[in-house]
Coordinates of C-alpha atoms in Angstrom, one line a residue:
Chain A
M460 CA 0.2 0.1 0.3
E461 CA 1.7 3.6 -1.4
T462 CA 0.6 7.1 0.1
L463 CA 1.0 9.7 -3.7
S464 CA 0.3 13.1 -3.7
F465 CA -0.4 15.6 -6.5
E466 CA -0.9 19.3 -6.8
F467 CA -2.4 21.2 -9.5
P468 CA -3.8 24.7 -10.6
A469 CA -6.9 24.9 -10.4
G470 CA -9.9 27.2 -10.5
Q471 CA -12.3 28.3 -7.9
P472 CA -13.9 25.8 -5.4
P473 CA -17.6 24.3 -5.8
K474 CA -19.9 24.0 -3.2
G475 CA -20.4 20.6 -2.8
R476 CA -19.0 17.0 -1.9
A477 CA -19.2 14.1 -3.5
L478 CA -18.3 11.0 -3.0
V479 CA -18.1 8.0 -6.5
G480 CA -16.8 5.2 -7.1
C481 CA -16.5 1.6 -5.1
V482 CA -14.2 -0.1 -3.2
G483 CA -13.6 -3.6 -5.1
S484 CA -10.7 -5.3 -7.7
G485 CA -9.9 -3.1 -10.7
D486 CA -12.2 0.3 -9.2
L487 CA -11.5 3.0 -7.5
E488 CA -13.3 5.3 -4.7
V489 CA -13.1 8.8 -4.8
L490 CA -13.8 11.8 -2.4
L491 CA -14.3 15.5 -3.4
E492 CA -14.3 17.9 -1.5
P493 CA -14.2 21.8 -2.1
G494 CA -10.1 23.0 -1.8
T495 CA -8.2 26.0 -1.9
P496 CA -9.0 28.4 -4.3
G497 CA -6.3 28.3 -7.3
T498 CA -5.1 24.3 -6.2
L499 CA -6.3 20.9 -6.4
N500 CA -5.1 18.8 -4.2
I501 CA -4.9 14.6 -5.0
Q502 CA -4.5 11.7 -2.2
V503 CA -4.1 8.4 -4.1
Q504 CA -4.1 5.2 -1.5
T505 CA -3.1 2.2 -4.3
S506 CA -2.1 -1.5 -3.5
V507 CA -0.4 -1.0 -7.0
N508 CA 3.6 -0.1 -5.8
G509 CA 5.2 2.2 -8.4
A510 CA 3.4 4.0 -10.1
Q511 CA 3.9 7.3 -9.6
L512 CA 4.4 8.4 -13.0
R513 CA 1.6 6.8 -14.3
W514 CA -0.5 8.6 -12.3
Q515 CA 1.2 12.0 -12.5
H516 CA 0.9 11.4 -16.7
L517 CA -2.3 10.6 -15.8
F518 CA -3.8 13.2 -14.7
E519 CA -1.4 15.5 -16.5
R520 CA -3.6 14.1 -19.4
I521 CA -7.3 14.9 -18.3
F522 CA -6.5 18.0 -16.6
Q523 CA -4.9 19.8 -19.7
E524 CA -7.8 19.3 -21.3
H525 CA -10.2 21.9 -18.6
T526 CA -8.8 23.4 -15.9
P527 CA -10.1 21.9 -13.0
P528 CA -12.4 23.1 -10.0
A529 CA -10.1 23.3 -6.6
L530 CA -10.9 20.7 -5.4
N531 CA -8.9 17.9 -2.8
I532 CA -9.2 15.0 -3.7
D533 CA -9.1 11.2 -1.8
I534 CA -8.4 8.1 -3.8
H535 CA -8.8 4.3 -2.6
D536 CA -7.5 2.4 -5.8
F537 CA -7.6 -0.7 -6.7
G538 CA -6.2 -1.3 -9.3
A539 CA -8.2 0.5 -11.6
T540 CA -7.1 0.6 -15.1
P541 CA -6.4 4.2 -16.3
G542 CA -9.8 4.3 -18.0
V543 CA -11.5 3.6 -15.1
V544 CA -9.8 6.0 -13.0
R545 CA -10.7 8.3 -15.7
L546 CA -14.1 7.9 -16.0
R547 CA -14.3 7.6 -12.2
L548 CA -12.5 11.9 -12.0
E549 CA -15.0 12.5 -14.9
Q550 CA -18.2 11.3 -13.1
G551 CA -17.7 13.2 -9.4
F552 CA -16.6 16.3 -11.4
E553 CA -20.6 15.7 -12.5
E554 CA -21.8 14.6 -9.5
I555 CA -20.2 18.1 -8.4
G556 CA -22.2 20.0 -10.7
H557 CA -25.0 18.9 -9.7
D558 CA -25.6 20.4 -6.5
Chain B
M626 CA -16.1 -18.9 -22.0
N627 CA -16.5 -15.9 -20.1
A628 CA -14.1 -13.3 -17.8
H629 CA -13.5 -14.9 -14.5
D630 CA -12.9 -18.4 -16.4
L631 CA -9.5 -19.9 -15.6
L632 CA -8.1 -21.5 -18.8
W633 CA -5.1 -23.9 -19.0
G634 CA -2.5 -25.0 -22.0
M635 CA -0.8 -22.0 -23.1
A636 CA 2.8 -22.2 -23.3
P637 CA 5.5 -20.3 -22.9
A638 CA 6.3 -19.7 -26.4
Q639 CA 3.2 -18.1 -27.0
L640 CA 3.6 -15.3 -24.3
P641 CA 5.1 -11.8 -26.7
A642 CA 8.9 -11.5 -26.0
D643 CA 7.9 -8.5 -23.8
A644 CA 6.2 -10.5 -21.5
P645 CA 7.4 -10.2 -17.7
A646 CA 9.8 -12.9 -16.7
W647 CA 7.5 -13.8 -13.9
A648 CA 4.7 -14.6 -16.4
V649 CA 6.9 -16.9 -18.0
E650 CA 7.5 -18.7 -14.8
A651 CA 3.7 -19.0 -13.7
I652 CA 3.2 -20.1 -17.4
S653 CA 5.5 -22.9 -17.1
A654 CA 4.9 -23.5 -13.6
G655 CA 1.8 -24.8 -15.2
H656 CA -0.5 -22.1 -14.0
P657 CA -3.8 -21.5 -15.2
V658 CA -4.5 -17.6 -17.4
V659 CA -7.6 -16.3 -16.4
V660 CA -9.8 -15.3 -19.1
R661 CA -10.4 -11.0 -19.3
R662 CA -13.5 -8.3 -20.9
A663 CA -11.7 -7.2 -24.5
L664 CA -11.7 -7.9 -28.3
V665 CA -9.4 -10.3 -29.6
A666 CA -9.0 -11.4 -33.1
P667 CA -10.9 -14.4 -33.9
G668 CA -10.1 -17.8 -32.7
H669 CA -8.1 -16.0 -29.6
V670 CA -9.3 -15.0 -26.0
A671 CA -8.2 -12.2 -24.5
V672 CA -6.5 -14.1 -20.8
G673 CA -4.2 -11.9 -18.2
V674 CA -1.4 -14.2 -16.1
R675 CA -1.4 -14.3 -12.2
G676 CA 1.9 -13.3 -10.5
R677 CA 2.2 -14.2 -6.7
L678 CA 2.2 -10.1 -5.7
R679 CA -0.3 -8.1 -6.7
E680 CA 1.0 -6.0 -9.9
Q681 CA 2.4 -8.9 -11.0
R682 CA -0.2 -9.3 -13.3
F683 CA 0.4 -9.9 -17.5
A684 CA -2.3 -9.6 -20.3
T685 CA -1.7 -11.0 -23.2
V686 CA -4.1 -13.5 -25.6
M687 CA -3.9 -16.8 -26.0
P688 CA -5.3 -19.2 -28.7
L689 CA -8.1 -20.6 -28.1
A690 CA -7.2 -24.2 -29.8
Q691 CA -4.1 -23.8 -27.0
V692 CA -6.8 -24.5 -24.5
T693 CA -6.9 -28.2 -22.5
R694 CA -8.9 -27.4 -19.2
R695 CA -11.9 -25.0 -18.7
V696 CA -12.9 -24.2 -15.0
V697 CA -15.8 -21.7 -14.9
P698 CA -16.4 -19.8 -11.4
E699 CA -19.6 -21.7 -10.5
A700 CA -17.4 -25.0 -10.2
L701 CA -15.3 -23.8 -7.8
G702 CA -18.2 -22.3 -4.8
A703 CA -19.1 -26.0 -3.6
V704 CA -14.3 -26.6 -3.3
V705 CA -13.1 -26.5 0.4
L706 CA -9.7 -26.1 1.2
P707 CA -8.3 -26.5 4.8
R708 CA -6.2 -23.3 4.9
D709 CA -7.8 -21.1 7.7
L710 CA -8.6 -17.6 6.5
P711 CA -10.9 -14.4 6.6
A712 CA -12.0 -15.3 2.7
L713 CA -12.2 -19.0 2.5
R714 CA -14.0 -18.6 6.2
A715 CA -16.7 -15.8 4.4
L716 CA -16.9 -18.7 1.6
E717 CA -18.1 -21.1 4.4
H718 CA -20.4 -18.7 5.8
L719 CA -21.9 -17.7 2.3
R720 CA -22.6 -21.2 0.8
P721 CA -25.2 -21.8 2.1
L722 CA -26.7 -18.4 2.2
L723 CA -26.2 -18.0 -1.8
G724 CA -27.4 -21.6 -2.3
Q725 CA -30.5 -21.0 -4.9
H726 CA -28.2 -18.5 -6.7
A727 CA -26.3 -18.9 -10.1
W728 CA -23.2 -17.8 -8.5
G729 CA -19.8 -18.2 -8.6
V730 CA -16.2 -17.4 -6.8
A731 CA -13.7 -15.8 -9.0
G732 CA -9.9 -14.1 -7.7
S733 CA -7.4 -14.7 -5.4
A734 CA -10.2 -17.4 -4.2
G735 CA -11.0 -18.8 -7.6
F736 CA -7.6 -19.2 -8.0
E737 CA -6.5 -21.1 -5.1
L738 CA -10.0 -23.2 -4.8
A739 CA -8.9 -24.2 -8.4
T740 CA -5.2 -25.6 -8.4
G741 CA -4.1 -25.2 -4.8
I742 CA -1.7 -22.7 -5.2
E743 CA -1.9 -20.4 -2.6
A744 CA -2.7 -17.0 -3.7
L745 CA -4.9 -16.2 -0.9
H746 CA -3.6 -13.9 2.2
A747 CA -5.1 -12.3 5.4
H748 CA -6.1 -9.6 3.8
S749 CA -8.2 -10.7 0.9
D750 CA -11.8 -9.6 0.0
L751 CA -13.3 -12.3 -1.4
D752 CA -14.5 -11.9 -5.0
L753 CA -17.5 -13.7 -6.0
I754 CA -19.6 -13.8 -9.4
L755 CA -23.1 -13.9 -9.6
R756 CA -25.3 -14.8 -13.3
S757 CA -27.6 -12.0 -13.9
P758 CA -29.4 -12.1 -17.0
E759 CA -32.1 -10.4 -15.4
R760 CA -32.5 -7.7 -14.2
L761 CA -31.7 -7.3 -10.2
E762 CA -34.2 -4.3 -8.9
R763 CA -31.9 -2.0 -6.5
G764 CA -33.9 -2.6 -3.7
D765 CA -33.3 -6.5 -4.3
A766 CA -29.8 -5.9 -4.2
Q767 CA -29.4 -4.2 -1.2
R768 CA -30.9 -6.6 0.4
L769 CA -28.6 -9.3 -1.0
L770 CA -25.1 -7.1 -0.5
A771 CA -26.4 -7.4 3.4
V772 CA -26.2 -10.9 3.2
L773 CA -22.8 -10.9 1.9
D774 CA -21.6 -7.7 4.3
T775 CA -22.4 -10.6 6.9
A776 CA -19.2 -12.3 5.9
V777 CA -16.0 -11.8 7.9
C778 CA -13.7 -10.1 5.0
A779 CA -14.9 -7.2 2.1
V780 CA -17.0 -9.5 -0.4
D781 CA -16.0 -7.8 -3.7
L782 CA -19.8 -9.7 -5.5
Q783 CA -19.9 -8.6 -9.7
L784 CA -23.3 -8.8 -11.4
Q785 CA -22.7 -10.5 -15.0
T786 CA -24.9 -9.1 -17.0
P787 CA -25.3 -9.8 -20.6
F788 CA -23.7 -6.6 -21.5
G789 CA -20.9 -7.0 -19.3
A790 CA -20.0 -6.4 -14.9
V791 CA -21.0 -4.4 -12.6
A792 CA -20.3 -4.0 -9.0
L793 CA -23.3 -5.2 -7.0
R794 CA -22.1 -2.6 -3.9
E795 CA -22.4 0.4 -6.4
W796 CA -26.0 -1.0 -8.1
A797 CA -26.9 -1.4 -4.8
G798 CA -25.6 2.1 -3.7
R799 CA -27.5 5.5 -4.9
S800 CA -25.4 7.0 -7.9
R801 CA -27.7 7.3 -10.7
R802 CA -24.8 5.4 -13.3
V803 CA -22.5 3.2 -12.4
L804 CA -19.4 1.2 -14.0
L805 CA -20.0 -1.0 -16.5
K806 CA -16.8 -3.6 -17.5
T807 CA -17.4 -4.6 -21.1
C808 CA -15.7 -6.3 -23.7
G809 CA -15.0 -2.7 -24.9
G810 CA -13.5 -1.2 -21.8
A811 CA -15.5 0.3 -18.8
Q812 CA -18.1 2.5 -19.3
L813 CA -20.7 4.7 -17.1
V814 CA -24.3 3.6 -17.5
A815 CA -27.9 4.0 -16.1
D816 CA -29.4 0.6 -16.7
P817 CA -26.5 -2.2 -16.7
W818 CA -29.0 -4.6 -18.0
Q819 CA -29.5 -2.2 -21.6
A820 CA -27.2 -2.4 -24.2
V821 CA -24.4 -0.1 -24.6
A822 CA -24.5 2.3 -27.6

C-alpha cells in the first residue's frame, strides 16, 4: 500500500462534495471536497506500488483538457485501469456540478 | 468463454517477447490464465497471467485451440480448502446463503480453489460473481449486499449482465450511473441490463 500526493493549478472551489466509485478489484473510490482557490490536491492510496509517474501522466492528460475546480480529492485505488480512473473522475466532477 | 474462467494449456512460447520473467515462470509452472474482458482476433481469447504479487498481472491473448482445460467460477463455490483464512471462512459462511443463485468464485480465492496454489492472504477480499441475465432490482441488490456484509471479510460481488459486469455494491448504492465493465472497456451507464450504444 502506497500513498501518493499530487498538486495541480485549479479554478474556484465548488460548493458541494461527492463520493463516487466503489471498493473492489479494478475499481476505485473517489471523494471530492471543496479545496483552496487555485489549487487541486490529490491523494492516492493504492494497492499497486511504484506507479507515481503513471498517475502523474494520467492526471496531466485529464486536466490539460480543461482547468479543474479547486478540490481536495482522496482516491482509494484497487488496481483500476487508467480508463476507469478517468471515468470515475469525470463522474465525480459531474456529481459536484449537480449540487 | 466468459470473464473469470480459468484456462489451462498456454505454453511459454505463446507469450510475447516483452512478457515479464514472472509471467513466463507462472506459465512454465503450468498455472492457468484468467479470461478477461477485451476484444481480440477471432480464434483467440483475452487472458491475464497472475504472478505472486498483486501488481503482477500481465494481459495477453491465448489461441482457443490451445485450451486443454477450463474451470468456470460456478464450479468453485463448493470447493473446500484446509487453510484458515478470512476469505475462506467468508465463503463457508455465504455458501448456504447463496445456495439458489447462479454464483461462483473469482479473483485470488477462485484461483486458489481451482489450483491449490496459495494466492490468498489474511487481507484478501472474497471475489464472487453472480450470473444475472435478468435485471436485479436495486432493492434486491441492497438486500443481497446486506447478506454479503455479514461475512468476516470484504466481499466484492460482480453482477454479470448480458452486457458486462457491474459491482453489486455500486448497483445497491445511490449513484445514478454505475460502472459497467464491457469487452470494449468500462462505461458509465444508467442501466447495466441495456445494450451499450
